[in-house]
Short mmCIF file of C-alpha atoms and ligand atoms in Angstrom, two decimals:
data_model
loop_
_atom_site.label_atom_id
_atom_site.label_comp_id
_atom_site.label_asym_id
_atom_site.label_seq_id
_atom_site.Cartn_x
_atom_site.Cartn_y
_atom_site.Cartn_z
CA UNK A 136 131.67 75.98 83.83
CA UNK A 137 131.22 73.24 86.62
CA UNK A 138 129.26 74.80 89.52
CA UNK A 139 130.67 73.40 92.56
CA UNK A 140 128.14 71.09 95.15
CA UNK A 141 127.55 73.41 98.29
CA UNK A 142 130.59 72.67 100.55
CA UNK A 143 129.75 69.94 102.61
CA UNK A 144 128.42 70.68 106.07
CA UNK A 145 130.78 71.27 109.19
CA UNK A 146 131.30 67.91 111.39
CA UNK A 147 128.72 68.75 113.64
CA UNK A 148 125.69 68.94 111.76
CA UNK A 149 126.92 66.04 109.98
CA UNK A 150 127.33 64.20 113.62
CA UNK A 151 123.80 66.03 114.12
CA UNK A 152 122.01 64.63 110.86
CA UNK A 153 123.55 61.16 111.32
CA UNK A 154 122.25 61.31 115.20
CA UNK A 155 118.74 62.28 113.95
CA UNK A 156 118.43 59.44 111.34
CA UNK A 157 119.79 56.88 114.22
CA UNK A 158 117.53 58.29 116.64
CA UNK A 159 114.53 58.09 113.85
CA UNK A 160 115.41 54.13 113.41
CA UNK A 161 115.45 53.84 117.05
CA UNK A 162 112.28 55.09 117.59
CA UNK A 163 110.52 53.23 114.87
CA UNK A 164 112.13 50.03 116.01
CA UNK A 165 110.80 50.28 119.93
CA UNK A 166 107.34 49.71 120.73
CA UNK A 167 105.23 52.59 121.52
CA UNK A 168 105.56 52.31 124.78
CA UNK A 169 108.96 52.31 125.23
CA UNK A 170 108.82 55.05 122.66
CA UNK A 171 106.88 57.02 125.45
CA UNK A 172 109.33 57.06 127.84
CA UNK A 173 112.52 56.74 125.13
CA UNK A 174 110.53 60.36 124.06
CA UNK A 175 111.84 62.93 126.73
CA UNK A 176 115.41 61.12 126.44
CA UNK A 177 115.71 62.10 123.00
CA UNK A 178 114.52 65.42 123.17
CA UNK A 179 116.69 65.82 125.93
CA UNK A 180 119.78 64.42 123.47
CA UNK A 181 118.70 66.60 120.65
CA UNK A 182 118.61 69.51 122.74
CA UNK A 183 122.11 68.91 124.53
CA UNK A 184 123.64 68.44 120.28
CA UNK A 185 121.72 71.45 119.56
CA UNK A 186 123.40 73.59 122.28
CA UNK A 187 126.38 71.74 120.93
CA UNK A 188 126.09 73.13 117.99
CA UNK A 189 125.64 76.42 118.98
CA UNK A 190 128.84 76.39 120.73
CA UNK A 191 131.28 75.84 118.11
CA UNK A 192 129.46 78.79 116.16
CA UNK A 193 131.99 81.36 117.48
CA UNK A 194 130.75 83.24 120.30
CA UNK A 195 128.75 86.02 118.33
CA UNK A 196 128.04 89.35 119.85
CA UNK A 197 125.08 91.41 118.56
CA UNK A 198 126.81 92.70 115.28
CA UNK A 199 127.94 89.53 113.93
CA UNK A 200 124.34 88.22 114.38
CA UNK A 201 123.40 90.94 112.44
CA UNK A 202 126.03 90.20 109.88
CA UNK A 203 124.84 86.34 110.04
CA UNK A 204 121.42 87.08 108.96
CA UNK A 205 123.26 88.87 106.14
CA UNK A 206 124.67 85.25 104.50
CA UNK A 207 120.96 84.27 102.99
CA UNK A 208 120.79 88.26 102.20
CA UNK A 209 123.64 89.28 99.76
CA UNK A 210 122.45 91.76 98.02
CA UNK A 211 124.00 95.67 99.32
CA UNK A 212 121.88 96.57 102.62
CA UNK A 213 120.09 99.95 100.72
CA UNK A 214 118.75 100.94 104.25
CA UNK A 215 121.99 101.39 106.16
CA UNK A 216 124.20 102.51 103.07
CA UNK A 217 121.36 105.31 102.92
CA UNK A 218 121.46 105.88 107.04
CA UNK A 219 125.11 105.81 107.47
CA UNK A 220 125.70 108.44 104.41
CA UNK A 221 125.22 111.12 106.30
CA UNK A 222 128.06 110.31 108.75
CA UNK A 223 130.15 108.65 106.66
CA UNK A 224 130.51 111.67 104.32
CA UNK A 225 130.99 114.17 107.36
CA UNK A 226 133.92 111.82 108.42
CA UNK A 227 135.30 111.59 104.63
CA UNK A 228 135.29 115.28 103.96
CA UNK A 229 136.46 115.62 107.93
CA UNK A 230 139.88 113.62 107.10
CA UNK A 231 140.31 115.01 103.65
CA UNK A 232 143.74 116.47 102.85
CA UNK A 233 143.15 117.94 99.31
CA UNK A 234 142.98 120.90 97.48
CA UNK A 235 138.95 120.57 96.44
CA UNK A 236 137.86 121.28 100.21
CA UNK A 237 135.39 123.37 99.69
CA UNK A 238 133.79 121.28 97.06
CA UNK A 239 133.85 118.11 98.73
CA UNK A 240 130.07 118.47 99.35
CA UNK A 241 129.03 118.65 96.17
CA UNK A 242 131.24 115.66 94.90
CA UNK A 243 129.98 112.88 97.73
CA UNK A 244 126.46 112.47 96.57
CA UNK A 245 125.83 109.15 96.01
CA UNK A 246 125.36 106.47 98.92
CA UNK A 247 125.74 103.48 96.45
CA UNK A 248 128.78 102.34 94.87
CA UNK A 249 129.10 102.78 91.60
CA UNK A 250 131.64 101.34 89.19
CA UNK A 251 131.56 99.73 85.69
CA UNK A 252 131.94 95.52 85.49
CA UNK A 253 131.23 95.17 81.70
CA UNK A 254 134.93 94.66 80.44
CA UNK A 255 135.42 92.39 83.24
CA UNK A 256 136.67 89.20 81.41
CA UNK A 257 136.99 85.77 83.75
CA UNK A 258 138.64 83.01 82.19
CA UNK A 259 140.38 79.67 83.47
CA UNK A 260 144.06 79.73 82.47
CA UNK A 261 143.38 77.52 79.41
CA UNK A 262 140.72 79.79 78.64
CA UNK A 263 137.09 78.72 79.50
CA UNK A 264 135.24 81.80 80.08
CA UNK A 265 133.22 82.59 83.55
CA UNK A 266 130.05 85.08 83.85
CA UNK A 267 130.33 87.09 86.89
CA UNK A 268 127.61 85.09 87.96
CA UNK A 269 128.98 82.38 87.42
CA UNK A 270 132.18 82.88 89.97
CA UNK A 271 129.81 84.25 92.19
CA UNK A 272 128.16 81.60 92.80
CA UNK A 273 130.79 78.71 93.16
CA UNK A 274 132.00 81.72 95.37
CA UNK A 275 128.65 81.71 97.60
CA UNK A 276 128.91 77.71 97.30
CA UNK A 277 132.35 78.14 99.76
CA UNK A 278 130.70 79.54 102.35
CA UNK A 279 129.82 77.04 104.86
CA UNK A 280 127.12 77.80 107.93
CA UNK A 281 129.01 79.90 110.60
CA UNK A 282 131.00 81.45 107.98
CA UNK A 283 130.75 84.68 106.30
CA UNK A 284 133.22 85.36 103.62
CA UNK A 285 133.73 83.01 100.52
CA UNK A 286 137.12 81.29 100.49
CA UNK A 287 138.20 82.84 97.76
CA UNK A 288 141.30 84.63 97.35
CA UNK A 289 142.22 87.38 95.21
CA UNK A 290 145.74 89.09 94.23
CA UNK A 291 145.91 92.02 91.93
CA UNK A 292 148.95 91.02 89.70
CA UNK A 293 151.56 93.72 89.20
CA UNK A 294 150.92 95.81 86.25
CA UNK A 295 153.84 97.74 85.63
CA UNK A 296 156.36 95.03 85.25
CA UNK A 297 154.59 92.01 84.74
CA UNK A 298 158.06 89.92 85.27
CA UNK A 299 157.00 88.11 89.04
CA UNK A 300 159.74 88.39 91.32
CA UNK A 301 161.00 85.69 93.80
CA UNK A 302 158.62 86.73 96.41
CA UNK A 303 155.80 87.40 94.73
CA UNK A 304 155.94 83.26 94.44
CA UNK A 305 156.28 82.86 97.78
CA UNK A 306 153.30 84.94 98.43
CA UNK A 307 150.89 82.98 96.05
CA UNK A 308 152.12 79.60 97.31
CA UNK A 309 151.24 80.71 100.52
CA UNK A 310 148.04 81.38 99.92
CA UNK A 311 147.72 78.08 97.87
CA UNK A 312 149.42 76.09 100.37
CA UNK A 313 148.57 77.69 103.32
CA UNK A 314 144.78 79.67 103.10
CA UNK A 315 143.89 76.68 100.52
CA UNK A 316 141.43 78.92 98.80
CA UNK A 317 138.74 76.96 96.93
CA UNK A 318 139.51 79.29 94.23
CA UNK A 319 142.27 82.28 93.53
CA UNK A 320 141.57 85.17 91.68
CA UNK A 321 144.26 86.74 89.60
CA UNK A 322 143.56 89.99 88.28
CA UNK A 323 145.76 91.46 85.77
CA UNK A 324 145.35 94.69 83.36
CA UNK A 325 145.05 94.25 79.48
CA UNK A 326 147.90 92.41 77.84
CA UNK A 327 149.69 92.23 80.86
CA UNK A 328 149.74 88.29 81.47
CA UNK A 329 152.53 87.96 84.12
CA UNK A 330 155.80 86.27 82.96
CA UNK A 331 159.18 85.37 84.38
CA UNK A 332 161.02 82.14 86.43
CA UNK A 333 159.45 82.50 89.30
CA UNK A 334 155.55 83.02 88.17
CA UNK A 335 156.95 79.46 85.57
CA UNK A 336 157.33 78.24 89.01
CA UNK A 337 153.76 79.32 90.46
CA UNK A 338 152.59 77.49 87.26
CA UNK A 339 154.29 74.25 87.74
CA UNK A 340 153.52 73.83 91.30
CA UNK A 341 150.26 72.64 90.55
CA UNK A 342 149.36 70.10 88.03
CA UNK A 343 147.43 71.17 84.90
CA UNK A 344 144.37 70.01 86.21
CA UNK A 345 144.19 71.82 89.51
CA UNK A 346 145.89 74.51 87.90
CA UNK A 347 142.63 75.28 85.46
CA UNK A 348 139.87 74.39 88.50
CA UNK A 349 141.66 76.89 90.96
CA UNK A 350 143.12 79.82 89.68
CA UNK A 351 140.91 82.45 87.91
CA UNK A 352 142.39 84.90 85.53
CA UNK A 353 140.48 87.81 85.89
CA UNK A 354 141.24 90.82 83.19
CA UNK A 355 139.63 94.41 83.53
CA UNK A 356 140.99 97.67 82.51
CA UNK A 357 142.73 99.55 85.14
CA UNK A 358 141.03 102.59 86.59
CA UNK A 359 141.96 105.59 85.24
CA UNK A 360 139.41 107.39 87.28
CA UNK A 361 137.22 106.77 90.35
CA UNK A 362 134.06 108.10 90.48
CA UNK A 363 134.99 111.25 87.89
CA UNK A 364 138.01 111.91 90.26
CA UNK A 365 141.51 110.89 88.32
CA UNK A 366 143.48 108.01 89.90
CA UNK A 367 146.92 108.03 88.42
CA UNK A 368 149.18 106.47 90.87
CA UNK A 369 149.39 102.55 89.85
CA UNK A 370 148.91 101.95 94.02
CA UNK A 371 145.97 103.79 94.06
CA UNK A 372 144.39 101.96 90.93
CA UNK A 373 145.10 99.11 92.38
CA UNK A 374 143.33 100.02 95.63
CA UNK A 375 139.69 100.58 93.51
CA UNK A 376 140.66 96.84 91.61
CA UNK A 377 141.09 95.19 94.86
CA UNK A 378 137.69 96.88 96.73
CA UNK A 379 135.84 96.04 93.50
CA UNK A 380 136.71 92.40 93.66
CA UNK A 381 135.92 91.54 96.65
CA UNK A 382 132.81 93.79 96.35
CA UNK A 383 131.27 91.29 93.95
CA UNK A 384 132.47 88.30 94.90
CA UNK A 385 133.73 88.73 98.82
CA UNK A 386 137.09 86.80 100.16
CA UNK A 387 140.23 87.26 101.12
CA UNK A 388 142.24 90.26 99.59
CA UNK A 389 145.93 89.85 99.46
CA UNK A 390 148.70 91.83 98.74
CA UNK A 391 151.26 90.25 96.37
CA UNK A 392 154.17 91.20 99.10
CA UNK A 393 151.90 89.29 101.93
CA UNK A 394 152.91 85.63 103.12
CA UNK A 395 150.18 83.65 104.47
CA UNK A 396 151.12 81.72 107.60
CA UNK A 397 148.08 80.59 109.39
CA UNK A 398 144.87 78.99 107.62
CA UNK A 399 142.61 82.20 107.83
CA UNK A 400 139.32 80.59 108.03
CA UNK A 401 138.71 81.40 111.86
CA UNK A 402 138.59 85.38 110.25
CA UNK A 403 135.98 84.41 107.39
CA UNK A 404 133.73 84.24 110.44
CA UNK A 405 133.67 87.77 110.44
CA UNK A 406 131.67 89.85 108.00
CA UNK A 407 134.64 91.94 107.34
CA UNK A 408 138.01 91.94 108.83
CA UNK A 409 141.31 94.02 107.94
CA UNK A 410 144.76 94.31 110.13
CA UNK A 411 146.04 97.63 112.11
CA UNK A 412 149.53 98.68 110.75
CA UNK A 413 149.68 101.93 112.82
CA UNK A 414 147.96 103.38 115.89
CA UNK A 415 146.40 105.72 112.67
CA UNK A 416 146.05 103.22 109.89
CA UNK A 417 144.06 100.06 108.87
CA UNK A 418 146.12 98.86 106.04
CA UNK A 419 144.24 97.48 103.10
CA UNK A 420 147.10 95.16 101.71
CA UNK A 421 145.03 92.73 103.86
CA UNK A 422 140.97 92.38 104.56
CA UNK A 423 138.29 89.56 104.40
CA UNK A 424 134.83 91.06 103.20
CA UNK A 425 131.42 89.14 102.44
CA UNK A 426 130.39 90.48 99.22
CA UNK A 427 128.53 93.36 98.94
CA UNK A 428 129.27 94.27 103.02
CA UNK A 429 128.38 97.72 104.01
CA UNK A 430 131.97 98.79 105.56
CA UNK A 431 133.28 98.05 101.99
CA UNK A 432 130.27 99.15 99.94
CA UNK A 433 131.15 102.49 102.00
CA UNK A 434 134.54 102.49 101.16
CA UNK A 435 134.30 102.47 98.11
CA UNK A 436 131.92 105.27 97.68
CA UNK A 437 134.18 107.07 99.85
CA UNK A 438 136.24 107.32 96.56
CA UNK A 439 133.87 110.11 94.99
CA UNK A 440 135.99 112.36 97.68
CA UNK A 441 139.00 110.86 96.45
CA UNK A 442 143.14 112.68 96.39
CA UNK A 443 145.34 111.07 94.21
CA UNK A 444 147.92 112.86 95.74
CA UNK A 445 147.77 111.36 99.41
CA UNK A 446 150.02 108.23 99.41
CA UNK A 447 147.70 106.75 102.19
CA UNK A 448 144.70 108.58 102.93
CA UNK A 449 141.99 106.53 101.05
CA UNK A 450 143.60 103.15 101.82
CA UNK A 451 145.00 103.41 105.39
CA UNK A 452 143.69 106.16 107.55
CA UNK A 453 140.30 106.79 106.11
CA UNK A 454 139.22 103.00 106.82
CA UNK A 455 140.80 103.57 110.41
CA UNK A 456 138.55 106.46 110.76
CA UNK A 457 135.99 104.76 109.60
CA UNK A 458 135.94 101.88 111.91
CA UNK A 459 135.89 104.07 114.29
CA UNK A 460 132.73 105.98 113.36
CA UNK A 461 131.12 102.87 112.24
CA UNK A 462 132.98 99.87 115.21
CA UNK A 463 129.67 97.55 114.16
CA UNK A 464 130.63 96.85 110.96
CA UNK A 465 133.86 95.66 111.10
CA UNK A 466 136.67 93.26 112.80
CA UNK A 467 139.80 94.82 113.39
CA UNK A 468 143.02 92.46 113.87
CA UNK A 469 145.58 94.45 115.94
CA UNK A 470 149.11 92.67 115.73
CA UNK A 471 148.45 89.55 113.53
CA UNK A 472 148.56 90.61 109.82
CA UNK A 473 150.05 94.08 109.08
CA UNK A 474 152.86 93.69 112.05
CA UNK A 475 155.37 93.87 111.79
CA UNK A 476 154.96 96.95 109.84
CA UNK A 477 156.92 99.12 107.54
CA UNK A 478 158.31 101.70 110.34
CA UNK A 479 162.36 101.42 110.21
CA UNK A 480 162.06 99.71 113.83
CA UNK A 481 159.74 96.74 112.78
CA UNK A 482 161.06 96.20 109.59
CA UNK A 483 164.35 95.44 110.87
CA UNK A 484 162.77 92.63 112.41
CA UNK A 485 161.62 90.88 109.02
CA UNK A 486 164.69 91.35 107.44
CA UNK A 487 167.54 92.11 109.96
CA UNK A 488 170.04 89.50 110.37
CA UNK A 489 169.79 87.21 113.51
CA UNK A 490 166.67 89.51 114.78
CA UNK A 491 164.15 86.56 114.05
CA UNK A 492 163.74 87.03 117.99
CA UNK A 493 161.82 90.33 118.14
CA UNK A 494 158.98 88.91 117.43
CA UNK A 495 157.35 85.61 117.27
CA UNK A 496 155.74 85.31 113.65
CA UNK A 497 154.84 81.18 114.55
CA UNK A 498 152.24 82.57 117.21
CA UNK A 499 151.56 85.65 116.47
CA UNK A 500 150.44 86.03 112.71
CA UNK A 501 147.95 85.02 110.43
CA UNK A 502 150.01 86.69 107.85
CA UNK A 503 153.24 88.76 107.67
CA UNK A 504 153.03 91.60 105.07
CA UNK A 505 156.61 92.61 103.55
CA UNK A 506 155.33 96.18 102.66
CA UNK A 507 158.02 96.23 99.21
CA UNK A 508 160.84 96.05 101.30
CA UNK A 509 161.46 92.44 100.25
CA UNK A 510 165.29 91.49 99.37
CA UNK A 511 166.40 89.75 96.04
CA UNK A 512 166.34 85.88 97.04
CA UNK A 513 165.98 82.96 94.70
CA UNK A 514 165.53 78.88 95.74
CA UNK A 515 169.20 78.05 96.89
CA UNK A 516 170.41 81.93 98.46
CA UNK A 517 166.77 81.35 100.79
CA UNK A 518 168.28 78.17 102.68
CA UNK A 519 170.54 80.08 104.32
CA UNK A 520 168.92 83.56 105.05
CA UNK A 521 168.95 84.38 108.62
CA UNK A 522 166.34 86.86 109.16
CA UNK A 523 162.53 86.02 110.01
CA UNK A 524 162.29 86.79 106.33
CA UNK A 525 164.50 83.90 105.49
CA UNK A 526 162.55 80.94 108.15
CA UNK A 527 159.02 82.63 106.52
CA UNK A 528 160.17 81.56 103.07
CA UNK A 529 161.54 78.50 104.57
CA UNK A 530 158.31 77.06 106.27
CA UNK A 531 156.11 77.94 103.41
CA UNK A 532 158.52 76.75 100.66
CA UNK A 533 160.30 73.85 102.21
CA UNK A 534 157.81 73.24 105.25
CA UNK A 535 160.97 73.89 107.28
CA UNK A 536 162.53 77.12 108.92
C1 LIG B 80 125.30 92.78 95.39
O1 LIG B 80 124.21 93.67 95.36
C2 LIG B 80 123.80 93.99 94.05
C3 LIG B 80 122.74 95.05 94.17
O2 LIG B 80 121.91 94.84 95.26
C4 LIG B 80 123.29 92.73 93.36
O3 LIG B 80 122.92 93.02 92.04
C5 LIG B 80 124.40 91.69 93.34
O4 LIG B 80 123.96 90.48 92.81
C6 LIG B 80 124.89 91.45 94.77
N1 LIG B 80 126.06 90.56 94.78
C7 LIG B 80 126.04 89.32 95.26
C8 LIG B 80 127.30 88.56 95.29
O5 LIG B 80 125.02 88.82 95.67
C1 LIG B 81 130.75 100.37 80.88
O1 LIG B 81 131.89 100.00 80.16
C2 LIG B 81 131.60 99.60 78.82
C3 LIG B 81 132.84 99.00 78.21
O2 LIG B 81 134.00 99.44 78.82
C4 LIG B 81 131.06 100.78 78.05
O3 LIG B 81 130.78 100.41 76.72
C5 LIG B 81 129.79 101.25 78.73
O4 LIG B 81 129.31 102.41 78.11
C6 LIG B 81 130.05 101.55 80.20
N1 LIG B 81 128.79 101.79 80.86
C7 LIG B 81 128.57 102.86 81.60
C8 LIG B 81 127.23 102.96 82.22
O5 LIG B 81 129.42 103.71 81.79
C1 LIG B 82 170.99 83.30 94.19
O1 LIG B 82 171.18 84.49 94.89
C2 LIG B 82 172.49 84.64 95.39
C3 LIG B 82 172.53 85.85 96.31
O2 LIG B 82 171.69 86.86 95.86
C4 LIG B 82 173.45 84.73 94.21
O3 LIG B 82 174.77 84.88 94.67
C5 LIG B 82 173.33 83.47 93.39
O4 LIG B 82 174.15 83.57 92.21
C6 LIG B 82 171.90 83.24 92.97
N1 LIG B 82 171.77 81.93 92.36
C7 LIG B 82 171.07 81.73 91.27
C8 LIG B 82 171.00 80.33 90.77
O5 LIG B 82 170.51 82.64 90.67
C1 LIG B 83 154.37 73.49 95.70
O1 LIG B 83 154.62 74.42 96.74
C2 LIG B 83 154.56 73.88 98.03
C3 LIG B 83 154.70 75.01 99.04
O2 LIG B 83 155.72 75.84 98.71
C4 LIG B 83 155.65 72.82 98.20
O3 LIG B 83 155.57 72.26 99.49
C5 LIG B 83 155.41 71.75 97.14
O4 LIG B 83 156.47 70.82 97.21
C6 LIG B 83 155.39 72.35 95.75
N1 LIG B 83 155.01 71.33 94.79
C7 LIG B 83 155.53 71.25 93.59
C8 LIG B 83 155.05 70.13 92.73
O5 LIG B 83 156.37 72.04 93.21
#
């Protein structure tokens, strides 16, 4: 496997680097004495591109600082996973809905997250096989200075029906096309390759080459259990595949029914990052995580406490309540990736005919997510689908719409 160079610098500390060598010539071409009074001038220069610099860092309050020292530091912070515990279980136990109430104490005990990588397999498409460390660290080389989250994207394929439908397509092109991850993670379940037209098409619209440097095929067994709780429900399995992904290597998590509209790479900024859907729920079809970040490290031991049976407890309002126990260690985005959301009212704006006015995807969203209530399309029927659905597809498909 080819580790990557370290992703070039941002323009301004190339601008900053090419200034300093300039300035060094300069210097060593005047005479000292010009050198003397050239001497404040520079400093002056270097201190006016330094304060440049700082500027197009975004403007960082005290928790991202505290999440930027984290970049050099990736291993899981020990020290606040052990502080927050405490807290985070009262909160966990405090929203639980199922029938083990009164044992709930006894079954959050550990403040590290624990899960099982071993039958992890990473392979190119053609099959070259990665380490772990390996992706991690072409993963790490992604992450530029002001950044916090690899660009990396990962989709957990469907493993029920492995035939892709038409938007499942459209949702990996736009993340291709539109994120441009440096690398996309497919995971997939044992013998459960994904097949049909439309993944053919995924396939062909790259060319062999950048077809075996990008994508990632990423098998492990699905999670029959979480902790020693069952997890039966195939949406629920999914949810511990997608937490333990981007656990290990951080990026972008993204359901297959999401369409990428806007490059998300002012969000990577943020240690971790995930979309309202409801005035109750932070959906988790969506979220940008460094690796090993303590909101998702948390998370996921959350799942010792975990009920199969709640459609949405562990993956929509417990990280709600969580943020708002814990506001430092996470960045919430209100309206622009899980709206419009799956209530009758908003979803009639995705998909209702001639509604595409209700609400303005183009300036509003990073991403829209289609929460399964996508309609049957294919290339030609698309063209002329007059929804927002139909101009999404459009401008990601045929740059039009
Ligand atoms: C995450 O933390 C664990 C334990 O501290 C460490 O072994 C692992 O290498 C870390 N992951 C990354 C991507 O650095
Ligand atoms: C991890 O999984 C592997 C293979 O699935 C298994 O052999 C091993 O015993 C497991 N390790 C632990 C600590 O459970
Ligand atoms: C495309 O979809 C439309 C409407 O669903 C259908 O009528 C048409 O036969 C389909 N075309 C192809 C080539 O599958
Ligand atoms: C690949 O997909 C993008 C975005 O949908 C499209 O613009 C491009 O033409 C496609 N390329 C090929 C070779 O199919």
């Amino acid at each position: 496997m080819t580790h990557e160079a370290p992703a070039s610098q941002n323009g301004v500390s190339n601008d900053f680097q090419s200034f300093c060598q300039s300035a060094l010539g300069k210097m060593l071409y005047f005479s000292r004495r010009r050198l003397l009074l050239l001497l404040p001038l520079a400093c002056c220069l270097l201190a006016g591109l330094f304060y440049l610099h700082l500027l197009s860092v975004p403007a960082l309050t005290p928790r991202h600082q505290v999440a930027q020292a984290y970049t050099t530091h990736l291993q899981l912070d020990l020290q606040a996973l052990r502080q927050n515990f405490p807290k985070l279980r009262d909160e966990v136990i405090r929203q639980h809905s199922g029938p083990h109430r009164n044992q709930l104490d006894q079954m959050m005990l550990s403040y590290l997250p624990v899960f099982n990588t071993s039958a992890w397999v990473l392979h190119s498409p053609r099959g070259r096989r990665f380490t772990i460390a390996e992706v991690q660290a072409v993963a790490k080389s992604t992450v530029q200075p002001g950044f916090l989250v690899p660009n990396v994207a990962h989709f957990v394929l469907p493993f029920g029906d492995t035939q892709l439908q038409f938007h499942h397509m459209v949702s990996i092109l736009s993340c291709l096309h539109v994120m441009k991850p440096h690398r996309m993670m497919l995971w997939y379940a044992p013998g459960r390759l994904p097949t049909g037209q439309w993944w053919d098409r995924v396939r062909k619209n790259l060319t062999e080459a950048e077809w075996d440097e990008k994508i990632i095929m990423a098998q492990r067994p699905v999670p029959t259990s979480v902790y020693s709780v069952p997890a039966r429900g195939r949406e629920h399995q999914s949810d511990v595949m997608r937490l333990e992904a981007v656990l290990v290597f951080g990026g972008v998590y993204l359901d297959i029914d999401v369409l990428v509209l806007k490059p998300l790479d002012p969000l990577r900024k943020f240690a971790f990052t995930i979309g309202r859907e409801t005035s109750d729920g932070l959906c988790n079809g969506i979220f940008l995580s460094a690796p090993n970040w303590t909101f998702l490290a948390m998370w996921h031991t959350a799942y010792q406490v975990f009920n199969d049976d709640a459609w949405n407890e562990h993956s929509v309002r417990l990280p709600h309540s969580m943020q708002r126990a814990f506001p430092d260690l996470s960045h919430v985005e209100e309206d622009s990736l899980n709206r419009p959301n799956w209530t009758p009212d908003e979803v009639a704006w995705i998909y209702g005919i001639g509604q595409q006015h209700r609400w303005d995807w183009r300036k509003k969203n990073y991403a829209v997510h289609l929460f399964g209530t996508f309609e049957d399309e294919n290339m030609s029927s698309i063209r002329s689908r007059n929804s927002m659905y139909g101009e999404m597809c459009r401008h990601i498909l045929f740059g039009s719409g």
